């Protein structure tokens, strides 16, 4: 019997971790062993796991630093909410509305990723991070000024106020500016969230282990050598960026349809940094680590609630300890390169002066 490759074994282990997580908590839910606050965290945990996996595709696999991932999440969240609201009377089955809303959210986020990626991915390093950060803030501010309603004539959009929508008397306001999306019918389920994680894992793992994934990693390791080998750098960077944006949009739709109200302020700079923390602490390029870090760090503030005023201090200490334990070698390598660069410049200046 042919043995599985190392990458295939790792993929099946990741699937197994997700399925075990689902079975354990599903059994606990059915037995009433979970508190209401913790059971309410299950879908957000799954959402942040998907966000960490999708961002790891850009940061870990592609080697680009993006600080606007919450922007793609917000695009998917609000487009998914609009789609679900429009289908509320025409599609009775909630699971069909959920699937279509997730697909539409992913599609809109992918379009946003393609539009942003064309100019942004020509930049490198800090410039790329700054521009993606600006994109996330722009999206948040646009949503703060956006008013959308629906009636028998279809969608109505305004950037002024709800009265400017000009809807019929029985019209429904879906997005009400800074107040966000109101009156959302909660149709997200724990099972659908776990299925979405498995789909995202399947796409990322197959992409990473494919010819395109090897090209993306070669660009990350040495861009000049990859270009010399004839690899289209822009094409593969765009591929990773758009796929990551689409997954973030799907996660946003799943997240938004779990609440009755979602505000644009939720998808700000802090959310992007939080997702980046999941990726860094789980291990850059390590999908399994990203999943575990996202799940643990999402639940940790709730578990530390008994400490009241000190819980965020304890949370920060835990983050620092995890970072030291998991990234000690990387930190040493980075310090070594910095020292080598500094002392190399000093030696070069001394030789020039002599």
Short mmCIF file of C-alpha atoms in Angstrom, two decimals:
data_model
loop_
_atom_site.label_atom_id
_atom_site.label_comp_id
_atom_site.label_asym_id
_atom_site.label_seq_id
_atom_site.Cartn_x
_atom_site.Cartn_y
_atom_site.Cartn_z
CA UNK A 1 0.00 0.00 0.00
CA UNK A 2 1.36 3.39 -1.01
CA UNK A 3 2.26 5.66 1.91
CA UNK A 4 0.82 9.14 2.18
CA UNK A 5 3.20 12.04 1.67
CA UNK A 6 4.09 14.33 4.56
CA UNK A 7 1.89 17.13 3.21
CA UNK A 8 -1.07 14.75 2.78
CA UNK A 9 -0.69 13.46 6.34
CA UNK A 10 -0.56 17.03 7.62
CA UNK A 11 -3.72 17.88 5.66
CA UNK A 12 -5.65 14.95 7.11
CA UNK A 13 -4.48 15.85 10.62
CA UNK A 14 -5.85 19.38 10.13
CA UNK A 15 -9.19 17.99 8.96
CA UNK A 16 -9.22 15.63 11.94
CA UNK A 17 -8.60 18.47 14.42
CA UNK A 18 -11.56 20.41 13.02
CA UNK A 19 -13.87 17.37 13.09
CA UNK A 20 -12.86 16.44 16.65
CA UNK A 21 -13.47 20.06 17.72
CA UNK A 22 -16.94 19.91 16.14
CA UNK A 23 -17.88 16.54 17.67
CA UNK A 24 -16.75 17.49 21.18
CA UNK A 25 -18.60 20.77 21.30
CA UNK A 26 -21.67 19.41 19.49
CA UNK A 27 -21.95 16.67 22.14
CA UNK A 28 -21.48 19.23 24.91
CA UNK A 29 -24.17 21.44 23.34
CA UNK A 30 -26.64 18.56 23.11
CA UNK A 31 -25.96 17.64 26.76
CA UNK A 32 -26.30 21.25 27.93
CA UNK A 33 -22.76 21.33 29.32
CA UNK A 34 -21.85 24.66 27.69
CA UNK A 35 -22.80 28.02 29.15
CA UNK A 36 -24.78 30.42 26.98
CA UNK A 37 -21.84 32.83 26.75
CA UNK A 38 -19.45 30.10 25.60
CA UNK A 39 -21.90 28.55 23.14
CA UNK A 40 -22.35 32.02 21.65
CA UNK A 41 -18.61 32.09 20.98
CA UNK A 42 -18.58 28.98 18.77
CA UNK A 43 -19.39 30.71 15.46
CA UNK A 44 -17.04 33.67 16.15
CA UNK A 45 -14.29 31.12 16.91
CA UNK A 46 -14.89 29.43 13.55
CA UNK A 47 -14.98 32.83 11.84
CA UNK A 48 -11.62 33.89 13.28
CA UNK A 49 -10.12 30.51 12.40
CA UNK A 50 -11.10 31.12 8.76
CA UNK A 51 -9.74 34.68 8.92
CA UNK A 52 -6.42 33.44 10.34
CA UNK A 53 -6.13 30.76 7.65
CA UNK A 54 -6.91 33.21 4.87
CA UNK A 55 -4.45 35.84 6.15
CA UNK A 56 -1.77 33.17 6.53
CA UNK A 57 -2.07 32.59 2.79
CA UNK A 58 -0.92 36.18 2.22
CA UNK A 59 1.48 36.67 5.13
CA UNK A 60 2.89 33.18 5.54
CA UNK A 61 2.70 31.59 2.09
CA UNK A 62 2.99 34.68 -0.13
CA UNK A 63 5.25 36.64 2.23
CA UNK A 64 3.35 39.95 2.00
CA UNK A 65 2.25 41.98 5.04
CA UNK A 66 -1.41 42.98 4.85
CA UNK A 67 -3.05 45.10 7.56
CA UNK A 68 -6.45 45.57 5.95
CA UNK A 69 -7.89 42.06 6.15
CA UNK A 70 -10.85 43.25 8.23
CA UNK A 71 -11.83 45.39 5.23
CA UNK A 72 -12.46 42.29 3.11
CA UNK A 73 -14.33 40.76 6.04
CA UNK A 74 -16.61 43.82 6.20
CA UNK A 75 -17.28 43.70 2.44
CA UNK A 76 -18.35 40.07 2.75
CA UNK A 77 -20.34 40.74 5.92
CA UNK A 78 -22.51 43.56 4.58
CA UNK A 79 -22.92 42.14 1.07
CA UNK A 80 -23.96 38.82 2.65
CA UNK A 81 -26.46 40.57 4.90
CA UNK A 82 -27.95 42.45 1.93
CA UNK A 83 -28.21 39.22 -0.09
CA UNK A 84 -29.88 37.35 2.79
CA UNK A 85 -32.35 40.20 3.36
CA UNK A 86 -33.29 40.32 -0.32
CA UNK A 87 -33.91 36.54 -0.38
CA UNK A 88 -35.88 36.50 2.85
CA UNK A 89 -39.30 36.40 1.14
CA UNK A 90 -38.36 34.46 -1.98
CA UNK A 91 -36.24 31.65 -0.46
CA UNK A 92 -37.81 29.89 2.52
CA UNK A 93 -34.98 27.49 3.43
CA UNK A 94 -32.56 29.31 5.73
CA UNK A 95 -29.62 27.06 4.82
CA UNK A 96 -29.99 27.96 1.13
CA UNK A 97 -30.03 31.67 2.02
CA UNK A 98 -26.93 31.15 4.14
CA UNK A 99 -25.03 29.36 1.36
CA UNK A 100 -25.97 32.00 -1.22
CA UNK A 101 -25.09 34.83 1.18
CA UNK A 102 -21.66 33.31 1.87
CA UNK A 103 -21.00 32.82 -1.84
CA UNK A 104 -22.07 36.39 -2.64
CA UNK A 105 -19.99 37.76 0.24
CA UNK A 106 -16.95 35.83 -1.01
CA UNK A 107 -17.53 37.05 -4.58
CA UNK A 108 -17.77 40.74 -3.60
CA UNK A 109 -14.70 40.46 -1.38
CA UNK A 110 -12.79 38.78 -4.22
CA UNK A 111 -13.71 41.64 -6.56
CA UNK A 112 -12.54 44.13 -3.92
CA UNK A 113 -9.32 42.14 -3.54
CA UNK A 114 -8.72 42.21 -7.29
CA UNK A 115 -9.39 45.96 -7.52
CA UNK A 116 -7.13 46.74 -4.56
CA UNK A 117 -4.50 44.14 -5.46
CA UNK A 118 -3.60 45.56 -8.88
CA UNK A 119 -2.01 48.78 -7.53
CA UNK A 120 -1.17 47.55 -4.02
CA UNK A 121 0.82 44.42 -4.90
CA UNK A 122 3.29 46.47 -6.91
CA UNK A 123 4.48 47.83 -3.56
CA UNK A 124 6.67 46.01 -1.06
CA UNK A 125 7.27 45.87 2.68
CA UNK A 126 6.04 48.76 4.80
CA UNK A 127 4.43 50.53 1.84
CA UNK A 128 2.19 47.53 1.16
CA UNK A 129 1.18 47.36 4.83
CA UNK A 130 0.34 51.08 4.95
CA UNK A 131 -1.79 50.97 1.78
CA UNK A 132 -3.74 47.88 2.90
CA UNK A 133 -4.30 49.56 6.27
CA UNK A 134 -5.66 52.62 4.46
CA UNK A 135 -7.96 50.39 2.39
CA UNK A 136 -9.48 48.87 5.53
CA UNK A 137 -10.14 52.30 7.02
CA UNK A 138 -11.63 53.60 3.75
CA UNK A 139 -14.05 50.66 3.60
CA UNK A 140 -15.11 51.26 7.21
CA UNK A 141 -15.74 54.96 6.57
CA UNK A 142 -17.70 54.25 3.38
CA UNK A 143 -19.93 51.81 5.27
CA UNK A 144 -20.49 54.45 7.95
CA UNK A 145 -22.01 56.70 5.26
CA UNK A 146 -23.94 53.98 3.42
CA UNK A 147 -27.74 53.58 3.58
CA UNK A 148 -29.39 50.66 1.79
CA UNK A 149 -33.03 49.60 1.80
CA UNK A 150 -35.23 47.21 -0.15
CA UNK A 151 -38.88 47.27 -1.20
CA UNK A 152 -40.96 45.86 -4.07
CA UNK A 153 -38.97 47.95 -6.57
CA UNK A 154 -35.63 46.50 -5.46
CA UNK A 155 -32.63 47.98 -3.69
CA UNK A 156 -32.33 51.68 -2.81
CA UNK A 157 -28.91 53.17 -2.04
CA UNK A 158 -28.05 56.55 -0.57
CA UNK A 159 -24.99 58.22 0.96
CA UNK A 160 -27.02 60.96 2.75
CA UNK A 161 -29.52 59.46 5.19
CA UNK A 162 -32.29 56.87 5.44
CA UNK A 163 -34.98 59.35 4.36
CA UNK A 164 -33.18 59.87 1.04
CA UNK A 165 -33.75 56.22 0.09
CA UNK A 166 -37.26 57.02 -1.15
CA UNK A 167 -38.72 53.61 -0.35
CA UNK A 168 -42.32 52.51 -0.14
CA UNK A 169 -44.08 52.42 3.23
CA UNK A 170 -43.42 48.69 3.64
CA UNK A 171 -39.76 49.03 2.65
CA UNK A 172 -37.03 47.65 4.92
CA UNK A 173 -33.82 49.48 5.78
CA UNK A 174 -30.99 46.96 5.66
CA UNK A 175 -27.97 49.20 6.35
CA UNK A 176 -28.48 52.40 8.32
CA UNK A 177 -25.16 54.24 8.16
CA UNK A 178 -23.10 54.20 11.39
CA UNK A 179 -25.79 52.07 13.05
CA UNK A 180 -24.89 49.30 10.63
CA UNK A 181 -27.09 46.41 9.55
CA UNK A 182 -30.21 46.14 11.69
CA UNK A 183 -32.80 43.42 12.18
CA UNK A 184 -30.67 40.61 10.70
CA UNK A 185 -32.28 37.18 10.70
CA UNK A 186 -29.73 34.92 12.41
CA UNK A 187 -29.24 31.92 10.12
CA UNK A 188 -25.60 30.96 10.78
CA UNK A 189 -25.11 27.61 12.48
CA UNK A 190 -22.16 25.89 14.15
CA UNK A 191 -22.30 23.03 11.63
CA UNK A 192 -22.18 25.41 8.64
CA UNK A 193 -19.23 27.24 10.22
CA UNK A 194 -17.26 24.00 10.61
CA UNK A 195 -18.08 22.99 7.03
CA UNK A 196 -16.78 26.37 5.84
CA UNK A 197 -13.53 25.82 7.78
CA UNK A 198 -13.08 22.45 6.06
CA UNK A 199 -13.71 24.00 2.64
CA UNK A 200 -11.21 26.80 3.32
CA UNK A 201 -8.63 24.27 4.55
CA UNK A 202 -9.17 22.15 1.44
CA UNK A 203 -8.67 25.13 -0.90
CA UNK A 204 -5.59 26.50 0.87
CA UNK A 205 -3.85 23.14 1.34
CA UNK A 206 -4.43 22.13 -2.28
CA UNK A 207 -3.26 25.54 -3.49
CA UNK A 208 -0.11 25.44 -1.33
CA UNK A 209 0.82 21.94 -2.51
CA UNK A 210 0.09 22.67 -6.18
CA UNK A 211 2.37 24.06 -8.86
CA UNK A 212 0.91 27.53 -8.28
CA UNK A 213 1.60 27.23 -4.55
CA UNK A 214 5.23 26.32 -5.18
CA UNK A 215 5.51 29.35 -7.46
CA UNK A 216 4.03 31.59 -4.72
CA UNK A 217 6.49 30.25 -2.15
CA UNK A 218 9.41 30.70 -4.55
CA UNK A 219 8.43 34.38 -4.95
CA UNK A 220 8.33 34.70 -1.16
CA UNK A 221 11.79 33.12 -0.77
CA UNK A 222 13.55 34.96 -3.59
CA UNK A 223 11.64 37.25 -5.91
CA UNK A 224 14.59 37.94 -8.22
CA UNK A 225 15.35 34.23 -8.71
CA UNK A 226 11.66 33.52 -9.36
CA UNK A 227 11.53 36.24 -12.03
CA UNK A 228 14.71 34.87 -13.57
CA UNK A 229 13.03 31.46 -13.87
CA UNK A 230 10.15 33.01 -15.82
CA UNK A 231 7.55 33.07 -13.05
CA UNK A 232 4.92 35.78 -13.44
CA UNK A 233 5.27 37.41 -10.02
CA UNK A 234 2.23 39.68 -10.28
CA UNK A 235 -0.03 36.83 -11.41
CA UNK A 236 0.75 34.54 -8.47
CA UNK A 237 0.73 37.32 -5.89
CA UNK A 238 -2.69 38.37 -7.17
CA UNK A 239 -3.87 34.76 -7.00
CA UNK A 240 -2.96 34.46 -3.31
CA UNK A 241 -4.35 37.91 -2.48
CA UNK A 242 -7.72 37.43 -4.22
CA UNK A 243 -8.26 33.91 -2.82
CA UNK A 244 -7.44 35.22 0.66
CA UNK A 245 -9.87 38.13 0.22
CA UNK A 246 -12.65 35.78 -0.96
CA UNK A 247 -12.22 33.57 2.12
CA UNK A 248 -12.28 36.62 4.38
CA UNK A 249 -15.51 37.73 2.69
CA UNK A 250 -17.09 34.30 3.26
CA UNK A 251 -16.08 34.45 6.92
CA UNK A 252 -17.55 37.95 7.19
CA UNK A 253 -20.92 36.81 5.83
CA UNK A 254 -20.97 33.87 8.25
CA UNK A 255 -20.08 36.19 11.13
CA UNK A 256 -22.65 38.89 10.30
CA UNK A 257 -25.51 36.41 9.92
CA UNK A 258 -24.88 35.19 13.46
CA UNK A 259 -25.97 38.51 14.99
CA UNK A 260 -29.09 40.66 14.82
CA UNK A 261 -26.98 43.84 14.45
CA UNK A 262 -23.55 44.42 12.91
CA UNK A 263 -21.82 47.82 12.89
CA UNK A 264 -18.96 48.94 10.59
CA UNK A 265 -16.88 49.88 13.64
CA UNK A 266 -16.42 46.17 14.36
CA UNK A 267 -14.21 45.81 11.26
CA UNK A 268 -11.62 48.41 12.13
CA UNK A 269 -7.82 48.42 12.39
CA UNK A 270 -7.92 46.56 15.72
CA UNK A 271 -9.64 43.58 14.12
CA UNK A 272 -6.99 43.39 11.38
CA UNK A 273 -4.24 43.46 14.01
CA UNK A 274 -6.03 40.80 16.06
CA UNK A 275 -6.13 38.47 13.04
CA UNK A 276 -2.44 39.17 12.38
CA UNK A 277 -1.71 38.25 16.02
CA UNK A 278 -3.38 34.88 15.44
CA UNK A 279 -1.14 34.25 12.44
CA UNK A 280 2.08 35.35 14.14
CA UNK A 281 1.49 33.47 17.38
CA UNK A 282 0.34 30.34 15.56
CA UNK A 283 3.42 30.42 13.36
CA UNK A 284 3.77 32.26 10.06
CA UNK A 285 2.99 29.74 7.32
CA UNK A 286 1.68 27.19 9.85
CA UNK A 287 -2.00 26.54 9.13
CA UNK A 288 -2.52 24.26 12.12
CA UNK A 289 -0.93 26.75 14.46
CA UNK A 290 -3.13 29.54 13.09
CA UNK A 291 -6.28 27.51 13.76
CA UNK A 292 -5.27 26.69 17.33
CA UNK A 293 -4.12 30.25 18.09
CA UNK A 294 -7.34 31.77 16.71
CA UNK A 295 -9.53 29.38 18.71
CA UNK A 296 -7.64 29.77 22.00
CA UNK A 297 -7.15 33.54 21.84
CA UNK A 298 -10.79 34.15 20.91
CA UNK A 299 -12.01 32.25 23.97
CA UNK A 300 -9.28 33.46 26.35
CA UNK A 301 -10.81 36.90 27.19
CA UNK A 302 -14.08 35.18 28.11
CA UNK A 303 -12.25 32.62 30.27
CA UNK A 304 -10.40 35.44 32.03
CA UNK A 305 -13.58 37.36 32.82
CA UNK A 306 -13.35 36.27 36.47
CA UNK A 307 -10.27 38.50 36.82
CA UNK A 308 -12.45 41.52 35.94
CA UNK A 309 -10.19 44.58 35.72
CA UNK A 310 -7.02 42.52 35.32
CA UNK A 311 -8.18 40.17 32.57
CA UNK A 312 -6.74 42.22 29.68
CA UNK A 313 -3.44 42.49 31.56
CA UNK A 314 -3.38 38.71 31.97
CA UNK A 315 -4.33 38.35 28.29
CA UNK A 316 -1.40 40.56 27.26
CA UNK A 317 1.01 38.58 29.46
CA UNK A 318 -0.20 35.32 27.91
CA UNK A 319 0.36 36.75 24.41
CA UNK A 320 3.91 37.79 25.30
CA UNK A 321 4.73 34.39 26.82
CA UNK A 322 3.35 32.52 23.81
CA UNK A 323 5.31 34.78 21.46
CA UNK A 324 8.53 34.14 23.39
CA UNK A 325 7.99 30.37 23.49
CA UNK A 326 6.92 29.92 19.86
CA UNK A 327 8.99 32.51 18.03
CA UNK A 328 12.21 32.60 20.03
CA UNK A 329 14.29 31.15 17.20
CA UNK A 330 12.80 33.51 14.62
CA UNK A 331 13.43 36.48 16.91
CA UNK A 332 17.06 35.45 17.34
CA UNK A 333 17.50 35.05 13.57
CA UNK A 334 15.97 38.48 12.99
CA UNK A 335 18.22 40.09 15.62
CA UNK A 336 21.20 38.33 14.09
CA UNK A 337 20.42 39.71 10.63
CA UNK A 338 19.93 43.20 12.08
CA UNK A 339 23.25 43.05 13.93
CA UNK A 340 25.01 41.73 10.85
CA UNK A 341 23.55 44.54 8.75
CA UNK A 342 24.43 47.26 11.27
CA UNK A 343 28.00 46.07 11.88
CA UNK A 344 28.46 45.44 8.16
CA UNK A 345 27.55 49.08 7.43
CA UNK A 346 29.92 50.27 10.20
CA UNK A 347 32.80 48.21 8.80
CA UNK A 348 32.06 49.49 5.29
CA UNK A 349 32.13 53.12 6.52
CA UNK A 350 35.41 52.53 8.36
CA UNK A 351 36.99 51.07 5.24
CA UNK A 352 35.71 54.00 3.19
CA UNK A 353 37.10 56.55 5.65
CA UNK A 354 40.45 54.80 5.75
#
